mmCIF file of C-alpha atoms in Angstrom:
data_model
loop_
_atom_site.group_PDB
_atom_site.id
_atom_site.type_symbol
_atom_site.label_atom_id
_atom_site.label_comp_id
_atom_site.label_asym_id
_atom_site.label_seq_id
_atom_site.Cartn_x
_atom_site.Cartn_y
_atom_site.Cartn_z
ATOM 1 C CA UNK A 1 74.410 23.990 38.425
ATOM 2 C CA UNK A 2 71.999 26.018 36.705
ATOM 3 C CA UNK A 3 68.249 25.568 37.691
ATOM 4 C CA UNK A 4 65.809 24.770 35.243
ATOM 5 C CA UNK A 5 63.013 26.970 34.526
ATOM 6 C CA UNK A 6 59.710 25.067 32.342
ATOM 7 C CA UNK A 7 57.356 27.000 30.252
ATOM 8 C CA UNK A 8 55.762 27.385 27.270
ATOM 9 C CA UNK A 9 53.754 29.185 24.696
ATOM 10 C CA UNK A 10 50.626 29.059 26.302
ATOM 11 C CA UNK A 11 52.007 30.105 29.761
ATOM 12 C CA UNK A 12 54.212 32.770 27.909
ATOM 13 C CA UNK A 13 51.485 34.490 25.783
ATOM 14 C CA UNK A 14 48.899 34.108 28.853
ATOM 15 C CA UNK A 15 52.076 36.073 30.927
ATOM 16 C CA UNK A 16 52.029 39.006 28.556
ATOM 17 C CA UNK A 17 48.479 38.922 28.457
ATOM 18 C CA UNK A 18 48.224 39.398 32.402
ATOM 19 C CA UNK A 19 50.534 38.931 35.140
ATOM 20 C CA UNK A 20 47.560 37.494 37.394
ATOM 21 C CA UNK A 21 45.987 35.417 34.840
ATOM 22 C CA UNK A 22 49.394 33.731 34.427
ATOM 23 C CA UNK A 23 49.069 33.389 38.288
ATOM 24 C CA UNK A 24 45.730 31.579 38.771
ATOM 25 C CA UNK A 25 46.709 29.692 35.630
ATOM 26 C CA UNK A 26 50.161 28.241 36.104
ATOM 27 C CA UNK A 27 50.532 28.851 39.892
ATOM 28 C CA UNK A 28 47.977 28.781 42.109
ATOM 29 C CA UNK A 29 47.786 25.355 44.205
ATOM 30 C CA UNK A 30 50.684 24.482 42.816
ATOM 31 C CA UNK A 31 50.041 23.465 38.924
ATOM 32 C CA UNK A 32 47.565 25.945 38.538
ATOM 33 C CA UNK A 33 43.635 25.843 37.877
ATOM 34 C CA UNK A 34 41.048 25.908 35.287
ATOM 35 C CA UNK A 35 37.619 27.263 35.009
ATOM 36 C CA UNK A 36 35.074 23.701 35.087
ATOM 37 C CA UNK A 37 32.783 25.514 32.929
ATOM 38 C CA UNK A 38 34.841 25.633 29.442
ATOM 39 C CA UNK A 39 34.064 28.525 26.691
ATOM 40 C CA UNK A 40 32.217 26.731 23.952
ATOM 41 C CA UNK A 41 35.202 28.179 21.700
ATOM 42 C CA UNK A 42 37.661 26.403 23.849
ATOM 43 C CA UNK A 43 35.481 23.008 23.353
ATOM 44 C CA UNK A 44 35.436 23.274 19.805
ATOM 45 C CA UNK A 45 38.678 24.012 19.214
ATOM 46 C CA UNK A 46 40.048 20.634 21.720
ATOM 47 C CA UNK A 47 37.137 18.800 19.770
ATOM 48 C CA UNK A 48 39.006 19.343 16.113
ATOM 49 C CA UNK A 49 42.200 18.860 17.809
ATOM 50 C CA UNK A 50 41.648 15.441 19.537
ATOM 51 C CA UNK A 51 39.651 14.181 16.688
ATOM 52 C CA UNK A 52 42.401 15.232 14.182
ATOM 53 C CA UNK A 53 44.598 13.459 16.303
ATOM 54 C CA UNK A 54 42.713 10.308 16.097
ATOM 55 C CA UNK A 55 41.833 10.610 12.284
ATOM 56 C CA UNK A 56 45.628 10.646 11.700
ATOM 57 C CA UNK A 57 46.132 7.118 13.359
ATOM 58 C CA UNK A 58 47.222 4.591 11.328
ATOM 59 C CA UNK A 59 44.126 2.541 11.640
ATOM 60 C CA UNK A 60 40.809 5.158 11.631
ATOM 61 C CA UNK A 61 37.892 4.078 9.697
ATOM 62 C CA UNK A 62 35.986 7.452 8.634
ATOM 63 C CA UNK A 63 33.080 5.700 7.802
ATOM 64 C CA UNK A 64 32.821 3.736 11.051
ATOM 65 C CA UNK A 65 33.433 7.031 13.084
ATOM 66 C CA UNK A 66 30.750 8.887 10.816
ATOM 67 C CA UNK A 67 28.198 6.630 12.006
ATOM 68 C CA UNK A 68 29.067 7.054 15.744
ATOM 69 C CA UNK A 69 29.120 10.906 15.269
ATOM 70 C CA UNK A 70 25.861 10.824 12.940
ATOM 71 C CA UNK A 71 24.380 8.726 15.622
ATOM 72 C CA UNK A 72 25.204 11.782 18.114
ATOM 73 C CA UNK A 73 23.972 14.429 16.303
ATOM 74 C CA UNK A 74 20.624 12.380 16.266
ATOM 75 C CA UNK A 75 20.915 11.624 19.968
ATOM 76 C CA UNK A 76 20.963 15.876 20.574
ATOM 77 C CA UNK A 77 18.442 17.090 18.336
ATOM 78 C CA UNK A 78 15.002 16.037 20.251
ATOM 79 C CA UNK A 79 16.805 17.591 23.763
ATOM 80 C CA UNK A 80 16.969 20.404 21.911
ATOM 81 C CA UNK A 81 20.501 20.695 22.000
ATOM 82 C CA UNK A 82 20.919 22.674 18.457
ATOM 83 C CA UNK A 83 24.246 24.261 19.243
ATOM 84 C CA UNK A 84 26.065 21.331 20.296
ATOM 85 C CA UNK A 85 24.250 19.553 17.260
ATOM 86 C CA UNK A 86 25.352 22.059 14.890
ATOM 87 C CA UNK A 87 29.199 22.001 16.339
ATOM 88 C CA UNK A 88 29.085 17.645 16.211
ATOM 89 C CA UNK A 89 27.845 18.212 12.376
ATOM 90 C CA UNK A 90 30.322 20.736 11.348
ATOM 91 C CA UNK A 91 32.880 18.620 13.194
ATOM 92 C CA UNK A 92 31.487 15.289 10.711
ATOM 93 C CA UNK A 93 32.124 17.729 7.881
ATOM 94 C CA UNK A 94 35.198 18.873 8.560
ATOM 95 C CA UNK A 95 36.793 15.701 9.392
ATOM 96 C CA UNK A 96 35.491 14.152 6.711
ATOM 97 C CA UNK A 97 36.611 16.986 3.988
ATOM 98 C CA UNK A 98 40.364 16.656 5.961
ATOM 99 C CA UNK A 99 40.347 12.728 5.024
ATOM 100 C CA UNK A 100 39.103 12.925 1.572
ATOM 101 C CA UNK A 101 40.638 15.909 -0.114
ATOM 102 C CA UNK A 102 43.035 17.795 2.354
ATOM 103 C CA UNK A 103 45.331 15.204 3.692
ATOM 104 C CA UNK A 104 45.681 13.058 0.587
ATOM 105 C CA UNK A 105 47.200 16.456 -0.493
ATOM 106 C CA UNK A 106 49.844 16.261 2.594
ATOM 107 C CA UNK A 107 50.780 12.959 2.212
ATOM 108 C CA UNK A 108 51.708 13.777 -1.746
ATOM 109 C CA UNK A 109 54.281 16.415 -0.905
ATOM 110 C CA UNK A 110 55.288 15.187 2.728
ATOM 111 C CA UNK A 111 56.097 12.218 4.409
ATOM 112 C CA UNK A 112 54.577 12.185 7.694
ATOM 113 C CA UNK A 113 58.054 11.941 10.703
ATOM 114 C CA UNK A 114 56.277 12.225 13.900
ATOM 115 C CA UNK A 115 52.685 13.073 15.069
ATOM 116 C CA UNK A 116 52.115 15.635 18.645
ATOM 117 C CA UNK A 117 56.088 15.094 19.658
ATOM 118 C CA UNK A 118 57.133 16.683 22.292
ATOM 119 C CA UNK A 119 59.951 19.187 21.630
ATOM 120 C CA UNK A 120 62.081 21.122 24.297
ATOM 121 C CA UNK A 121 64.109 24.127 23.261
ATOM 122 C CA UNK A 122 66.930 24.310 25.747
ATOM 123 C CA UNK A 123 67.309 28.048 26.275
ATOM 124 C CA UNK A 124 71.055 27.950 27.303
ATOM 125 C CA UNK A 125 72.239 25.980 24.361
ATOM 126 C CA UNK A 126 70.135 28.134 21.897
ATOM 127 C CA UNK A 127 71.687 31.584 23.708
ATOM 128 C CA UNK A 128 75.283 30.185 23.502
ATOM 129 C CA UNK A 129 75.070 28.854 19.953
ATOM 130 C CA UNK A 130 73.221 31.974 18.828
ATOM 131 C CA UNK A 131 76.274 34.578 20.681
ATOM 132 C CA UNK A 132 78.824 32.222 18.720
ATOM 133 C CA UNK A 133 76.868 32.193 15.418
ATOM 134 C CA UNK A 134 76.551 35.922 15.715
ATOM 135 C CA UNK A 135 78.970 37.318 17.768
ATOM 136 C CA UNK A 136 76.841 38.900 20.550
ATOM 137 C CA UNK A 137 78.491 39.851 23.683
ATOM 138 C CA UNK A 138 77.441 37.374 26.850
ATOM 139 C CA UNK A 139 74.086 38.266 28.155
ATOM 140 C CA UNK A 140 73.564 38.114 31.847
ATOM 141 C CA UNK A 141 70.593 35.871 32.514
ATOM 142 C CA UNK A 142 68.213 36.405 35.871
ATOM 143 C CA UNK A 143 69.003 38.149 38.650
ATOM 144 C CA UNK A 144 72.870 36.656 39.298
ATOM 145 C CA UNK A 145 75.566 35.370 37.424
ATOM 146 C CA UNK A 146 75.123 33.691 33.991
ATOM 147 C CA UNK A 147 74.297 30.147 34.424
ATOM 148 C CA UNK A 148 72.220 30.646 36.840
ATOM 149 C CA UNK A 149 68.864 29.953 35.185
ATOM 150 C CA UNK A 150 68.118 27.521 32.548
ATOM 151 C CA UNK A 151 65.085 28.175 29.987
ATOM 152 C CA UNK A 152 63.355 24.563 29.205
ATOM 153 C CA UNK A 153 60.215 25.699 26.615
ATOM 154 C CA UNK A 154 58.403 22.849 25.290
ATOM 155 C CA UNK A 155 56.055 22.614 22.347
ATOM 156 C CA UNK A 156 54.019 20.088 20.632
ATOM 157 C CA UNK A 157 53.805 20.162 16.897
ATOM 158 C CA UNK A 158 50.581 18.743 15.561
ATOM 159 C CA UNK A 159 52.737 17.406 12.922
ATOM 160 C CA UNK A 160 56.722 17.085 11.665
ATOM 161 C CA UNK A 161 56.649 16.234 8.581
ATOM 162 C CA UNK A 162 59.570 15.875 5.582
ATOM 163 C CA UNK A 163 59.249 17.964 1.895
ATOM 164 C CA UNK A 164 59.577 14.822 -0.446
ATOM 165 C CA UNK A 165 61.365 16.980 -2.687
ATOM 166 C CA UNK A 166 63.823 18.851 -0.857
ATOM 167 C CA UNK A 167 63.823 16.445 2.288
ATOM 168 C CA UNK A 168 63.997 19.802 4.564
ATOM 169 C CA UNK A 169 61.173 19.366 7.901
ATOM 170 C CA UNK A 170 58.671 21.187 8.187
ATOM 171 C CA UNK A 171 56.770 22.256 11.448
ATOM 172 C CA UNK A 172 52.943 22.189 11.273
ATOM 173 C CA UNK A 173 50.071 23.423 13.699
ATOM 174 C CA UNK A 174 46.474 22.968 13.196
ATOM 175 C CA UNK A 175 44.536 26.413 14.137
ATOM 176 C CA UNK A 176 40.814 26.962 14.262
ATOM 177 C CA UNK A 177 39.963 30.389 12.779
ATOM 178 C CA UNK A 178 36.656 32.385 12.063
ATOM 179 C CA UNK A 179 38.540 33.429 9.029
ATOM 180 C CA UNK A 180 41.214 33.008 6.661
ATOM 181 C CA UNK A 181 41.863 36.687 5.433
ATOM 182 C CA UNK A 182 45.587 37.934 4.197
ATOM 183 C CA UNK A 183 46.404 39.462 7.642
ATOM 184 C CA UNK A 184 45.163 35.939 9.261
ATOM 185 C CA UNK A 185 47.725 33.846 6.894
ATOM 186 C CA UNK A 186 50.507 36.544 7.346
ATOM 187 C CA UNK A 187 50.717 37.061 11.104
ATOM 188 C CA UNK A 188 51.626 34.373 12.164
ATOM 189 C CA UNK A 189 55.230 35.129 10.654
ATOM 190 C CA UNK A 190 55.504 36.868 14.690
ATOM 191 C CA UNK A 191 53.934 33.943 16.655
ATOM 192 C CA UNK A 192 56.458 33.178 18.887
ATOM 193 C CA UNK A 193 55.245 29.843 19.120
ATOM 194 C CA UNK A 194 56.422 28.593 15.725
ATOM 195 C CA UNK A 195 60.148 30.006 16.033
ATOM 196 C CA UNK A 196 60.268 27.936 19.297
ATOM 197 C CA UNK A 197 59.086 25.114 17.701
ATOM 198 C CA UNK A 198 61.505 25.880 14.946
ATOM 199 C CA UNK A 199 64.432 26.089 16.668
ATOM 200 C CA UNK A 200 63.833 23.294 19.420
ATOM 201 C CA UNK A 201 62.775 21.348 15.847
ATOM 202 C CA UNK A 202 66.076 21.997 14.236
ATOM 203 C CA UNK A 203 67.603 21.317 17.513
ATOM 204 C CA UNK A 204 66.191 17.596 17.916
ATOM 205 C CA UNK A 205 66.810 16.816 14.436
ATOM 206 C CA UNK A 206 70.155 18.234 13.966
ATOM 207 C CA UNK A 207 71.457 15.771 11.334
ATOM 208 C CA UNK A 208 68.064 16.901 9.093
ATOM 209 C CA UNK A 209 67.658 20.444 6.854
ATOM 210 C CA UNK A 210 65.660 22.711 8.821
ATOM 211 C CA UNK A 211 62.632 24.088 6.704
ATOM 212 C CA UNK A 212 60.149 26.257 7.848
ATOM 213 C CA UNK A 213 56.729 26.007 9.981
ATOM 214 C CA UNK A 214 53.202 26.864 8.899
ATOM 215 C CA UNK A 215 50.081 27.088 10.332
ATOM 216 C CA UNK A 216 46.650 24.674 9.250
ATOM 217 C CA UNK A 217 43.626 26.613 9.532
ATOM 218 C CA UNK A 218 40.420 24.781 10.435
ATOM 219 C CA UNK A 219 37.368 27.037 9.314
ATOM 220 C CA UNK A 220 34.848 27.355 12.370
ATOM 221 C CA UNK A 221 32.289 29.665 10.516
ATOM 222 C CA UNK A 222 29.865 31.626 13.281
ATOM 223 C CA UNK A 223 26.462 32.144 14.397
ATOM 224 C CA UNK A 224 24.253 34.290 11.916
ATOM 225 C CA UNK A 225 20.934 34.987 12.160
ATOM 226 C CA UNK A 226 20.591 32.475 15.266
ATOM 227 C CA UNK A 227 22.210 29.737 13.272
ATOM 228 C CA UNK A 228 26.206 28.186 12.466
ATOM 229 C CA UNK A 229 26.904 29.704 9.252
ATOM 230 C CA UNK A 230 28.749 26.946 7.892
ATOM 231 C CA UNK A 231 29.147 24.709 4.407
ATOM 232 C CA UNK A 232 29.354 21.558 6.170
ATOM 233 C CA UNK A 233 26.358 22.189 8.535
ATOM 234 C CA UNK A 234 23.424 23.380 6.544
ATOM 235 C CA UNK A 235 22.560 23.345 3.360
ATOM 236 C CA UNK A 236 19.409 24.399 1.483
ATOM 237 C CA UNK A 237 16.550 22.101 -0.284
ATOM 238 C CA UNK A 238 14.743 23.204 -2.614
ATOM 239 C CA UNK A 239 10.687 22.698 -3.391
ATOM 240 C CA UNK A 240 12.006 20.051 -5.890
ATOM 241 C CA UNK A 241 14.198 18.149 -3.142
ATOM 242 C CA UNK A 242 17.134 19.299 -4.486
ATOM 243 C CA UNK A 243 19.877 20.322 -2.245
ATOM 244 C CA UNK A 244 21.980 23.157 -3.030
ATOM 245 C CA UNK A 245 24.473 25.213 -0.876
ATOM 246 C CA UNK A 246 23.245 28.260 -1.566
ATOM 247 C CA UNK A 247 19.332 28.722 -1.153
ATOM 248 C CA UNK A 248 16.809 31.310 -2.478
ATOM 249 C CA UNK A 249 12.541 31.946 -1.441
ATOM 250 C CA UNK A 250 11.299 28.828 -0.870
ATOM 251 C CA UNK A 251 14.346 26.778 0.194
ATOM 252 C CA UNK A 252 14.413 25.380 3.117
ATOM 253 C CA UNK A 253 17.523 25.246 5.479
ATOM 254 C CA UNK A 254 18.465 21.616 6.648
ATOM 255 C CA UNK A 255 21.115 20.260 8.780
ATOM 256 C CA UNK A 256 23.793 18.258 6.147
ATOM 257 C CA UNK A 257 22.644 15.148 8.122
ATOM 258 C CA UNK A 258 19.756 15.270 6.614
ATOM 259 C CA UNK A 259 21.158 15.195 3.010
ATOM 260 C CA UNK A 260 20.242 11.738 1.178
ATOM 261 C CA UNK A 261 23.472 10.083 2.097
ATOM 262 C CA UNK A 262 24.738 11.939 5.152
ATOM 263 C CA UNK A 263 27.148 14.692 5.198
ATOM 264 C CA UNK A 264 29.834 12.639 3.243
ATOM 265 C CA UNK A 265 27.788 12.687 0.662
ATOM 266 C CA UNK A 266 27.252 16.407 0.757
ATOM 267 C CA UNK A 267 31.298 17.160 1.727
ATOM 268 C CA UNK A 268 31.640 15.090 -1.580
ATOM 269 C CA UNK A 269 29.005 17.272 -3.827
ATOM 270 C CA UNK A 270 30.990 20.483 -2.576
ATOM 271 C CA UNK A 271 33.993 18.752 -3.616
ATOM 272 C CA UNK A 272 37.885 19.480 -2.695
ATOM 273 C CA UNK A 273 36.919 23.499 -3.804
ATOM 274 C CA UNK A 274 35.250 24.212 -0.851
ATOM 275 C CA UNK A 275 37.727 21.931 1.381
ATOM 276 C CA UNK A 276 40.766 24.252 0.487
ATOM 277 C CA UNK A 277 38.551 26.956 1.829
ATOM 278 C CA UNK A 278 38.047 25.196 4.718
ATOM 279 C CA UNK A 279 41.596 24.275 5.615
ATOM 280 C CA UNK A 280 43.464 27.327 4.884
ATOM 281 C CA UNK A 281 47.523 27.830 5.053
ATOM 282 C CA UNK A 282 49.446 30.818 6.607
ATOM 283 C CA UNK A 283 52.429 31.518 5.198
ATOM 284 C CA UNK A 284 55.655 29.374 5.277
ATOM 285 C CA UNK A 285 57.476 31.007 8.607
ATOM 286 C CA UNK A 286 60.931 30.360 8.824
ATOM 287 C CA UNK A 287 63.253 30.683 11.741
ATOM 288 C CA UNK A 288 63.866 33.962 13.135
ATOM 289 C CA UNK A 289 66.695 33.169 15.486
ATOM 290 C CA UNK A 290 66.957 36.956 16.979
ATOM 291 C CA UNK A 291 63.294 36.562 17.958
ATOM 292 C CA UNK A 292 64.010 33.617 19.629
ATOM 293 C CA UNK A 293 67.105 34.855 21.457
ATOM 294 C CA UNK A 294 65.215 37.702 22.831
ATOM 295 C CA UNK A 295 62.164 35.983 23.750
ATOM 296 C CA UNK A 296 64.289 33.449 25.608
ATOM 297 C CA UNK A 297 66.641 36.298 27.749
ATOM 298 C CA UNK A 298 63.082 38.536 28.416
ATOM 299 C CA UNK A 299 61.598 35.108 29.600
ATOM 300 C CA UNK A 300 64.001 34.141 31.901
ATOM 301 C CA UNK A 301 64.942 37.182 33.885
ATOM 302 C CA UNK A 302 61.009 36.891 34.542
ATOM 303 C CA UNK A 303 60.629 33.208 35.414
ATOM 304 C CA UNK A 304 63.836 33.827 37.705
ATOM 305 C CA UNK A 305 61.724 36.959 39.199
ATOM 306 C CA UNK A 306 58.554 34.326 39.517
ATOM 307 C CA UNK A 307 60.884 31.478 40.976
ATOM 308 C CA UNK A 308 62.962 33.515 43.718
ATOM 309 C CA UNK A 309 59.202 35.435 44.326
ATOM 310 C CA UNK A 310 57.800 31.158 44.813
ATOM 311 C CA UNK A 311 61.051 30.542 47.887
ATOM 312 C CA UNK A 312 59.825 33.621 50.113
ATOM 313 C CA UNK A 313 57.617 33.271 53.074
ATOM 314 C CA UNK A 314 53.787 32.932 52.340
ATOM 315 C CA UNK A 315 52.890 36.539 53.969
ATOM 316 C CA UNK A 316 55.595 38.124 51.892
ATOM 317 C CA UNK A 317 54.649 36.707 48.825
ATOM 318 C CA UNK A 318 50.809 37.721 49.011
ATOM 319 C CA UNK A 319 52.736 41.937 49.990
ATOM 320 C CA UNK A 320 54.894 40.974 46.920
ATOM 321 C CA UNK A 321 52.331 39.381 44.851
ATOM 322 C CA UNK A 322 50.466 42.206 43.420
ATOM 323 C CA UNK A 323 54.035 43.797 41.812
ATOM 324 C CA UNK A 324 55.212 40.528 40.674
ATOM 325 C CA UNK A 325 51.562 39.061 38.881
ATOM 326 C CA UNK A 326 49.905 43.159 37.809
ATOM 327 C CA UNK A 327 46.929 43.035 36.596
ATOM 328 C CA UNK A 328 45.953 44.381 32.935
ATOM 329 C CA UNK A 329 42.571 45.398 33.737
ATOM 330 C CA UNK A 330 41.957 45.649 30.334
ATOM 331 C CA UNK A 331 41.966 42.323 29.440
ATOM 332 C CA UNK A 332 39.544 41.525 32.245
ATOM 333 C CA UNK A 333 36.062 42.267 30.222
ATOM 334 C CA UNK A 334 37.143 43.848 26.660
ATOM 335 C CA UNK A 335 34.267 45.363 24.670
ATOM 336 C CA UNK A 336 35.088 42.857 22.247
ATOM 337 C CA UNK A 337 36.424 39.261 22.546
ATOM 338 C CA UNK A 338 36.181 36.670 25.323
ATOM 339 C CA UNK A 339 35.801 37.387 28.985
ATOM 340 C CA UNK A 340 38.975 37.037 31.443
ATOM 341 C CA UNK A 341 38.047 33.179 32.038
ATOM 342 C CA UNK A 342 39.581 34.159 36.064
ATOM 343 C CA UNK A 343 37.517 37.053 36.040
ATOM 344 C CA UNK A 344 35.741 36.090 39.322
ATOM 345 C CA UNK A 345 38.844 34.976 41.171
ATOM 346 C CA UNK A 346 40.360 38.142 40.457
ATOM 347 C CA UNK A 347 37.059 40.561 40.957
ATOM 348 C CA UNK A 348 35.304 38.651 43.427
ATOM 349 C CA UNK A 349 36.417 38.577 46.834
ATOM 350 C CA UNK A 350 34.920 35.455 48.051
ATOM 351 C CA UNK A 351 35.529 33.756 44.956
ATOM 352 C CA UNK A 352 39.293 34.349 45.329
ATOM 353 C CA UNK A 353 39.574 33.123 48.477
ATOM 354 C CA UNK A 354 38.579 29.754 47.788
ATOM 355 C CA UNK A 355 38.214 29.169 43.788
ATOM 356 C CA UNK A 356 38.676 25.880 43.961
ATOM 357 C CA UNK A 357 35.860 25.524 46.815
ATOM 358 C CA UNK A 358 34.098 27.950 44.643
ATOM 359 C CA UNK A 359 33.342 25.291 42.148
ATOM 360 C CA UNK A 360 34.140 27.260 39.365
ATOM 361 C CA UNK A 361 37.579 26.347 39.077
ATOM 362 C CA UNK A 362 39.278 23.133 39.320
ATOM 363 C CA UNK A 363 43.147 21.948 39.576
ATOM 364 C CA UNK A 364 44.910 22.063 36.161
ATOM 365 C CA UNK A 365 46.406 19.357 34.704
ATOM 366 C CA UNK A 366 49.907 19.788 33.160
ATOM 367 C CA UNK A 367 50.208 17.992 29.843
ATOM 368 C CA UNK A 368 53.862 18.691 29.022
ATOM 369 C CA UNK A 369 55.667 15.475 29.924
ATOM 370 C CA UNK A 370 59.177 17.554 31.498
ATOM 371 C CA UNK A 371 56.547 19.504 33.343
ATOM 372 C CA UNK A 372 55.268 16.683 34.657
ATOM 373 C CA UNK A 373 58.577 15.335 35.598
ATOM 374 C CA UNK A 374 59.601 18.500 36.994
ATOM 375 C CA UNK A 375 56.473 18.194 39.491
ATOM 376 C CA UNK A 376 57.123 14.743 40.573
ATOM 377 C CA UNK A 377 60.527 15.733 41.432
ATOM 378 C CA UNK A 378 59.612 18.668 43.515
ATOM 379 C CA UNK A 379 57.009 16.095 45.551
ATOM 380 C CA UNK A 380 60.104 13.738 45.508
ATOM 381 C CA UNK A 381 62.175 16.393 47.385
#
């Protein structure tokens, strides 16, 4: 019987990324760890996630949560806490915009089938189905005889949703982004992320039309000039009172919550405009089973290499360890972009002895429920 393998896109892309990075993230201590200290980008982007999740709940009041989150922007601002101020207002804003203008928009062309489902793409089934679709000759997978891996990848759709008009599903992820340029909308037409969700999509749902996955930006803005540069978070008043979004000599820059009437007022005075620009679309990304076939015969040769590397003796996996996890040193502090977050369990000896006892790292927790499963069994014997 053919031993199951679990992964997915996160552990895959962090994998190419860097063989030791995968390490201290998916393997050390047994699930992995984390760094306790999280990137604010990391933060912000959980923050629009969990709060999407909640604002698409059957159920949310917007105004009630407005004035629990306008009532926390007002706790922060005499500690002096600007930048987590600024984030909690552009998080009002945003929310806001989504409920008024963005998703009433969603809801007209789609009907709504599942919210964060878990999907598993089962990579034998996919392989065999794909050789019989297409002909290709049998593919030995991991280091024996075929059969003698299994590929499980899950992913979690933000939303499934049904075209109203052609009744084809439709995959959906919510991204934050910086920006929303043409090259932004048009790569993600080689995330691997979305084809896997496609095709273990099409593969729950196999009496539905498969349609195609896209991508939901969620504008972030960035710091300029010490400040967020954001629509949603400041806005200008003039000498006359008047508040305006874009400011000239004598304006004065003022957090939104400050704005007679809030910031729904001002998300509603910038009007659904200025929301599309704030919740940008990729492109519509449709299946690209070849993709998928190769991703899933690269990935399990190497989680077989991983798993048979995980049954050796502890000495011979530390020898082993450096050939099996290599390092790309070059993702470790890039002139540009974010810092390695396992920089100092990698560069620092003491550190990567003992991260855990380092207190800079704590024990991850897996969030995929066959992962979870998986886990329990192996404690199970």
């Amino acid at each position: 019987m053919a031993k199951d393998l679990v992964t997915d896109r996160t552990a895959i892309c962090t994998d190419w990324d860097c063989g030791m990075k995968y390490y201290w993230y998916r393997l050390f201590d047994g699930t992995g760890i984390v760094p306790l200290e999280e990137p604010s980008y990391y933060k912000d982007g959980r923050d629009f996630a969990s709060t999407l999740e909640e604002a698409r709940t059957e159920g949310f009041d917007l105004d009630e949560w407005m004035v629990r989150q306008e009532e926390e922007v007002r706790r922060l601002l005499p500690l002096g806490k600007i930048r987590a101020a600024e984030s909690a207002v552009r998080l009002l804003g945003m929310i806001c915009a989504y409920k008024l203008y963005t998703e009433p928009r969603i809801l007209q062309q789609y009907e709504i089938i599942a919210l964060e489902q878990e999907l598993i793409l089962d990579g034998d089934q996919f392989v065999s189905n794909y050789e019989r679709e297409f002909g290709k000759p049998q593919i030995p997978l991991g280091f024996g005889e075929r059969g003698l891996y299994n590929l499980l990848v899950a992913s979690t759709p933000d939303l499934i949703k049904m075209d109203r008009d052609t009744g084809a599903l439709v995959y959906q992820d919510d991204k934050s982004t910086a920006n929303a340029s043409n090259q932004w909308t048009a790569h993600w037409n080689y995330a691997v992320q979305l084809h896997i969700g496609l095709a273990a999509m099409e593969e729950e749902y196999r009496d539905k039309t498969l349609g195609y996955a896209h991508i939901m930006g969620m504008r972030k803005g960035q710091v300029s000039y010490g400040a967020l540069a954001h629509p949603y978070v400041y806005a200008n008043r003039t000498p006359k009172g008047e508040w305006r979004r874009k400011g000239y000599k004598g304006c004065e820059k003022m957090l939104t919550i400050e704005n007679p009437g809030g910031v729904r007022a001002w998300v509603e005075h910038l009007g659904s405009e200025v929301a599309q620009e704030m919740f940008p679309w990729s492109v519509p990304v449709f299946l690209n089973k070849r993709l998928v076939y190769n991703m899933i015969v690269e990935r399990t040769i190497r989680m077989a290499e991983i798993e048979r590397w995980g049954r050796l003796e502890p000495d011979d996996r530390q020898i082993l360890a450096p050939g099996v996890f290599p390092k790309s040193l070059n993702q470790c502090y890039p002139s540009m972009g974010s810092v390695c977050p396992y920089l100092q369990a990698c560069h620092n000896a003491t550190v990567g002895d003992d991260p855990l006892g380092s207190e800079l790292y704590g024990v991850r927790t897996p969030h995929h429920n066959v992962e979870i499963l998986m886990n329990q069994e192996v404690e199970n014997g």
